[in-house]
Coordinates of C-alpha atoms in Angstrom, one line a residue:
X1 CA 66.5 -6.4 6.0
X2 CA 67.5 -9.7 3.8
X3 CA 65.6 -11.7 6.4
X4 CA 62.6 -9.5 5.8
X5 CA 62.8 -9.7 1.6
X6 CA 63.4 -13.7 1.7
X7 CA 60.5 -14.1 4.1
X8 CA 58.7 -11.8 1.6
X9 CA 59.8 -13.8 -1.3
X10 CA 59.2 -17.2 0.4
X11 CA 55.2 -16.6 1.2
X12 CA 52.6 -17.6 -0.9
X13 CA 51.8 -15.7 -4.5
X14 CA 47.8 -14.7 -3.6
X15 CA 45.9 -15.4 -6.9
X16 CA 42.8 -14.1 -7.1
X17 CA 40.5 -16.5 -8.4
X18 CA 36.5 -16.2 -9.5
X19 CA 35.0 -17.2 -6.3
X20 CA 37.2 -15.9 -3.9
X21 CA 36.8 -11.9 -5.3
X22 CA 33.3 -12.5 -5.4
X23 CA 33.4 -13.6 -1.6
X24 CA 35.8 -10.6 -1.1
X25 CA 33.4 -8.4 -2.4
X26 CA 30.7 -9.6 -0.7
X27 CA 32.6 -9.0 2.3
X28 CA 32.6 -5.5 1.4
X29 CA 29.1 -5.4 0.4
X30 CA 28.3 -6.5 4.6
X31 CA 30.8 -4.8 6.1
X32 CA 29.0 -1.9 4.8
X33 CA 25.9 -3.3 5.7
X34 CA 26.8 -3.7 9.1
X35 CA 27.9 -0.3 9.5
X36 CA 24.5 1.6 8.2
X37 CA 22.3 -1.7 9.8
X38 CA 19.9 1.2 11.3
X39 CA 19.6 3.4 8.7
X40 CA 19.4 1.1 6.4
X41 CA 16.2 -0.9 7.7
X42 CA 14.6 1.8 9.5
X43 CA 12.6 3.2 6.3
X44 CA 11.7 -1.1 5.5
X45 CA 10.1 -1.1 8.9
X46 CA 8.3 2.2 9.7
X47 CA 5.8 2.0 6.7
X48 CA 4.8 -1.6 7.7
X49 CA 4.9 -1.1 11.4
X50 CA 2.7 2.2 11.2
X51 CA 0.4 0.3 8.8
X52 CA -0.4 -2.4 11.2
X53 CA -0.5 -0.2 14.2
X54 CA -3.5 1.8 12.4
X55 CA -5.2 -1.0 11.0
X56 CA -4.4 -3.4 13.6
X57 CA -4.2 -2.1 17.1
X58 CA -6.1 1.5 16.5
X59 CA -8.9 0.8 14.3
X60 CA -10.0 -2.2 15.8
X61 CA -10.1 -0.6 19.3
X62 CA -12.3 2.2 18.1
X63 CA -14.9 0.6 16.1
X64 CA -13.3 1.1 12.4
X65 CA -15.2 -0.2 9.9
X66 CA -12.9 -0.4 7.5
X67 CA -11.6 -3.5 9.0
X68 CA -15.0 -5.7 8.2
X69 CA -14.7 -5.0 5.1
X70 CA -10.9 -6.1 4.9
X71 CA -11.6 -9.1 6.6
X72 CA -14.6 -10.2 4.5
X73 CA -11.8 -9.8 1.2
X74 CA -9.7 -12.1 3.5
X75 CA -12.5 -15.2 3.4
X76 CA -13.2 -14.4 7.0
X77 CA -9.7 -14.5 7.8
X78 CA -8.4 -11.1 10.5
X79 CA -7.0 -8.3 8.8
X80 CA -4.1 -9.2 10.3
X81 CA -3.8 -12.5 9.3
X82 CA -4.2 -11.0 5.6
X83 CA -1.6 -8.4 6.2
X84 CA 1.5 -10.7 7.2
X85 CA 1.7 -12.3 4.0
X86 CA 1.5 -8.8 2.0
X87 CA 3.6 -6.9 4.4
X88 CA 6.4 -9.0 4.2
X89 CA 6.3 -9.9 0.8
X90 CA 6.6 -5.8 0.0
X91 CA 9.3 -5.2 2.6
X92 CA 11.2 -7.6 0.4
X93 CA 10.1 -6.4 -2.8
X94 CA 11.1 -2.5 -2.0
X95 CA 14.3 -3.3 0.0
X96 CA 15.7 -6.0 -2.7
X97 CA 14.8 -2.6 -5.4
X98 CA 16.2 0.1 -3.6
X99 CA 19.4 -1.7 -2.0
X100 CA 20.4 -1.3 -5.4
X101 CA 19.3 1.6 -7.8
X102 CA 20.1 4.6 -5.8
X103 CA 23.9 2.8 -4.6
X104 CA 23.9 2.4 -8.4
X105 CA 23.0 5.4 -9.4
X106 CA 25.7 7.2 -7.3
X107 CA 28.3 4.9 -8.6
X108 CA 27.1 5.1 -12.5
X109 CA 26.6 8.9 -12.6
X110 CA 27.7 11.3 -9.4
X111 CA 30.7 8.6 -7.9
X112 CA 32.0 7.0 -10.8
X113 CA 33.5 4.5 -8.4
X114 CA 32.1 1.6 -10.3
X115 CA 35.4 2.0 -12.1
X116 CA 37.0 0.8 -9.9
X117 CA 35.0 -2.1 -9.1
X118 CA 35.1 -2.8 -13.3
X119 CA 39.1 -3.2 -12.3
X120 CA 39.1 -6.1 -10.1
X121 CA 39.5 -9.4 -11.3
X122 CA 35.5 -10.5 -12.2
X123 CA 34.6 -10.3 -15.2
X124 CA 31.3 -7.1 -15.6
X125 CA 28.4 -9.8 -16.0
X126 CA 29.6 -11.5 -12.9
X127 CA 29.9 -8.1 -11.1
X128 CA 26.3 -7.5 -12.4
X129 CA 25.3 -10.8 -9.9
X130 CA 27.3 -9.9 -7.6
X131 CA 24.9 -7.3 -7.4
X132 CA 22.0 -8.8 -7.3
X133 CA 23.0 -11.0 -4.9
X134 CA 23.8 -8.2 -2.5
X135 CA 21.0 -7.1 -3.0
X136 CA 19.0 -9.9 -2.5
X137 CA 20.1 -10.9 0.5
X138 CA 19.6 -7.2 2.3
X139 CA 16.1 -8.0 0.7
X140 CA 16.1 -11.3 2.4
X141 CA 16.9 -9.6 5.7
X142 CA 14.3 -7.1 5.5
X143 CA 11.4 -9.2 5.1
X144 CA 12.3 -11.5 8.2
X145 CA 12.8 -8.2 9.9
X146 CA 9.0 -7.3 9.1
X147 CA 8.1 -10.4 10.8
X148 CA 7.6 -9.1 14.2
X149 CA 5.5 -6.1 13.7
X150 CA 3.0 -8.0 11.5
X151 CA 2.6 -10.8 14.1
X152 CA 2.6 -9.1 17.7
X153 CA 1.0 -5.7 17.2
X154 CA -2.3 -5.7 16.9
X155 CA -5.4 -5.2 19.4
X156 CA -6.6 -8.1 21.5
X157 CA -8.6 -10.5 19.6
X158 CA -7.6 -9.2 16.1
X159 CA -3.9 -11.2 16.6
X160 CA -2.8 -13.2 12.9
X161 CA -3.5 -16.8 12.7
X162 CA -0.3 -18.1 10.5
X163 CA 0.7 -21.2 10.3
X164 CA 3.7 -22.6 7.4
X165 CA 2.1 -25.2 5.4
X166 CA 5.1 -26.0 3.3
X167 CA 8.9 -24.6 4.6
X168 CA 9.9 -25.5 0.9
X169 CA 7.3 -23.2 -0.7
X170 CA 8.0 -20.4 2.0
X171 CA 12.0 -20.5 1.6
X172 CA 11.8 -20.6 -1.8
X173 CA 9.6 -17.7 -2.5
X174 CA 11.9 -15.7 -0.4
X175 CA 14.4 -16.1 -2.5
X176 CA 12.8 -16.3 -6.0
X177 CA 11.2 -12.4 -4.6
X178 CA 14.2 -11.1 -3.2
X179 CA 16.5 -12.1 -6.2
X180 CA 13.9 -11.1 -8.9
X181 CA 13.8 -7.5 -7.1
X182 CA 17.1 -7.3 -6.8
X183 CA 17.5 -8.2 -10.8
X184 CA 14.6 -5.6 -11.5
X185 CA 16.5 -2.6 -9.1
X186 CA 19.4 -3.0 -11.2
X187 CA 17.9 -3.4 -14.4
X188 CA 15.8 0.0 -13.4
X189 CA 18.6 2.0 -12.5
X190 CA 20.6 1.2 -15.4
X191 CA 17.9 2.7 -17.5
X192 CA 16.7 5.7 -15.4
X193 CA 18.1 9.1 -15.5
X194 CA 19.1 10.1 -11.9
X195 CA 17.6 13.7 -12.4
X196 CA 14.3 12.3 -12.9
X197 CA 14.7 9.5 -9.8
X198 CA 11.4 11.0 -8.3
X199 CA 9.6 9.2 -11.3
X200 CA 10.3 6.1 -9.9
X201 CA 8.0 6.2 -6.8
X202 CA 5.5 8.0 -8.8
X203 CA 5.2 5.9 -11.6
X204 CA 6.7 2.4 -10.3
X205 CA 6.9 1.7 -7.0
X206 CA 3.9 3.1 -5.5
X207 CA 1.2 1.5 -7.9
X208 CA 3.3 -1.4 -7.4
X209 CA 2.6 -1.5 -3.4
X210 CA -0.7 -0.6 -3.9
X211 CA -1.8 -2.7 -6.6
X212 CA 0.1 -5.3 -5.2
X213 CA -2.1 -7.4 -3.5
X214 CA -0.5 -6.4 -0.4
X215 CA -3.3 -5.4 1.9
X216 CA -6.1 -8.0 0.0
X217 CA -5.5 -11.5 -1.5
X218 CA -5.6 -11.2 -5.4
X219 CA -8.8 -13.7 -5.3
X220 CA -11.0 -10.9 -3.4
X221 CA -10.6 -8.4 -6.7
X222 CA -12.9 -11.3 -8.9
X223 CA -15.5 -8.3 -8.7
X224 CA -13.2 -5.7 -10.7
X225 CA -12.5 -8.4 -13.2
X226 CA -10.2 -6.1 -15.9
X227 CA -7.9 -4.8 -12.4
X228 CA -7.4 -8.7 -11.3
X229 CA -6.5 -9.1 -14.3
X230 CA -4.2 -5.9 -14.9
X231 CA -2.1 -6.1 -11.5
X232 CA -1.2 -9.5 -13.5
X233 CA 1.7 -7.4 -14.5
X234 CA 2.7 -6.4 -11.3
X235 CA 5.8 -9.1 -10.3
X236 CA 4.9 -7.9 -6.3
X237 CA 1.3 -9.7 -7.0
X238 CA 3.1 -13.2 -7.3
X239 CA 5.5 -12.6 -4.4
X240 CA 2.8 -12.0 -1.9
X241 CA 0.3 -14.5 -3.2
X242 CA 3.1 -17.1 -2.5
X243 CA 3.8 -16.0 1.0
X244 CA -0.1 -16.3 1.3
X245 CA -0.1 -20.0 0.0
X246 CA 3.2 -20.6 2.6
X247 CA 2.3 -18.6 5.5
X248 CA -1.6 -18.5 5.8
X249 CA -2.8 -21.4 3.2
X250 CA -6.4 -20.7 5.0
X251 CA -6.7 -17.3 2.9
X252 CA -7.8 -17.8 -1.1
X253 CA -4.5 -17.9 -3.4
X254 CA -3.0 -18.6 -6.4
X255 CA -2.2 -21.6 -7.3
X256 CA 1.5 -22.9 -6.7
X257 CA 2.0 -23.1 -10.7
X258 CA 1.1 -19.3 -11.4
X259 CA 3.6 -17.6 -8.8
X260 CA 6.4 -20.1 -8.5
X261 CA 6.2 -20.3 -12.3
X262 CA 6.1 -16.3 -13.1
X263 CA 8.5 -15.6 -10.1
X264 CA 11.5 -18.2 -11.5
X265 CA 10.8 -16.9 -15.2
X266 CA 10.9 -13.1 -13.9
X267 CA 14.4 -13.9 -12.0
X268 CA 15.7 -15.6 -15.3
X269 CA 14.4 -12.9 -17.8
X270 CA 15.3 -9.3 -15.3
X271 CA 18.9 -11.0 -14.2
X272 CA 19.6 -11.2 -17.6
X273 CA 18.1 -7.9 -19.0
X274 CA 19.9 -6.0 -16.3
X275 CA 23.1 -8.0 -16.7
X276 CA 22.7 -6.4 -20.1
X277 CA 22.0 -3.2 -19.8
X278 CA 24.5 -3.3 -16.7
X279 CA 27.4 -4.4 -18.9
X280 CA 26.5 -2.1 -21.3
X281 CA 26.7 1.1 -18.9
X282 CA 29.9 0.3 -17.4
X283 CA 31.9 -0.3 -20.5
X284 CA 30.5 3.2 -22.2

């Protein structure tokens, strides 16, 4: 027993320090991950994969029309070859949202466990991007996940023609999207009451995906002048017109000014309004 106690009393004191909770926490946050990997990323790819099975593979072998028209938006360009930019681009738009308001919401309101986060040495802003960084990178995941169903199904002769034109522009609007998401899921479900959660696809994220340049390049909608210019709000719009400068630079987009410029100050302004309004909820 006294050989036990001074072997006790001889190890190292632990002292949890900034970096190394947030790593432990982290830790957590994948662990978790890891465990509900399936769950988790089946809903990010059965809306894209059913998308470009009907639009890609079905409608092309049975004479749709539809798909002319899409490709004439695209400059010419296969439907495909507009969809891989706006499918992924959304996959990481929705995941980096939702991997974070409805865990939130449980926590805030039904759980209360964010208490006991609050307790561990980190400081509530910091747990706030701790977050987001979660959050982010389950976003990050889901869009390279997407990858495969928007490149290899489709019908024969209808395949995507993507090629990177700049790794730097494609890596780092990945992360600029999946981190301003992230920062806007949080900031959203701080604000929203849980009893009225339905709102939220109603009102925000389904005018979001379809309004969001997603399935057409934002230079195609020059003939409906005043809705080019009102999915300007939409922060999806600049995510998926920078995948299309990065991943198919042959289809019209925006310049690199507009969406690396709006997607850096949307991270900066919704990290800090949702560290805010985070802070503020857990310390009521």
């Amino acid at each position: 027993m006294t050989a036990v106690t001074s072997a006790a009393s001889a190890a190292p004191a632990v002292r949890p320090t900034l970096p190394r909770t947030f790593l432990a926490m982290m830790a957590r946050e994948m662990r978790v991950l890891r465990k509900n990997f399936v769950a988790t990323f089946a809903r990010v790819l059965i809306q894209p994969l059913m998308f470009v099975f009907v639009f890609s593979y079905v409608l092309p072998k049975i004479g749709g029309a539809g798909t002319g028209a899409m490709t004439a938006a695209g400059g010419g360009a296969t439907f495909s070859t507009v969809l891989v930019p706006g499918l992924v681009g959304s996959a990481v738009v929705m995941q980096g949202m939702m991997a974070v308001i409805f865990p939130l919401m449980m926590e805030l309101n039904w759980q209360r466990s964010i208490t006991d986060r609050a307790l561990a040495p980190l400081s509530v802003p910091m747990l706030a991007v701790q977050k987001i960084t979660a959050a982010g990178l389950q976003a990050l995941i889901g869009g390279l996940l997407v990858f495969p169903c928007v490149l290899f199904v489709h019908a024969s002769g209808e395949g995507p023609q993507v090629h990177v034109g700049n790794w730097a522009t494609l890596v780092l609007v990945l992360v600029l999207g999946a981190a301003m998401s992230a920062a806007g899921g949080l900031w959203l479900g701080t604000l929203m009451d849980p009893q009225k959660v339905q709102m939220l696809f109603a009102l925000v994220l389904l005018p979001m995906s379809m309004l969001g340049c997603v399935y057409y390049p934002w230079a195609a909608m020059d003939h409906i002048r005043w809705l080019q210019i009102l999915v300007l709000a939409n922060p999806m719009v600049y995510v998926n017109e920078g995948l299309r400068a990065a991943l198919t630079p042959q289809v019209a987009h925006m310049s690199a000014w507009a969406y690396l410029g709006v997607l850096l100050a949307g991270t900066v302004l919704l990290g800090w309004l949702a560290t805010r309004t985070f802070t503020r909820r857990v310390l009521q």
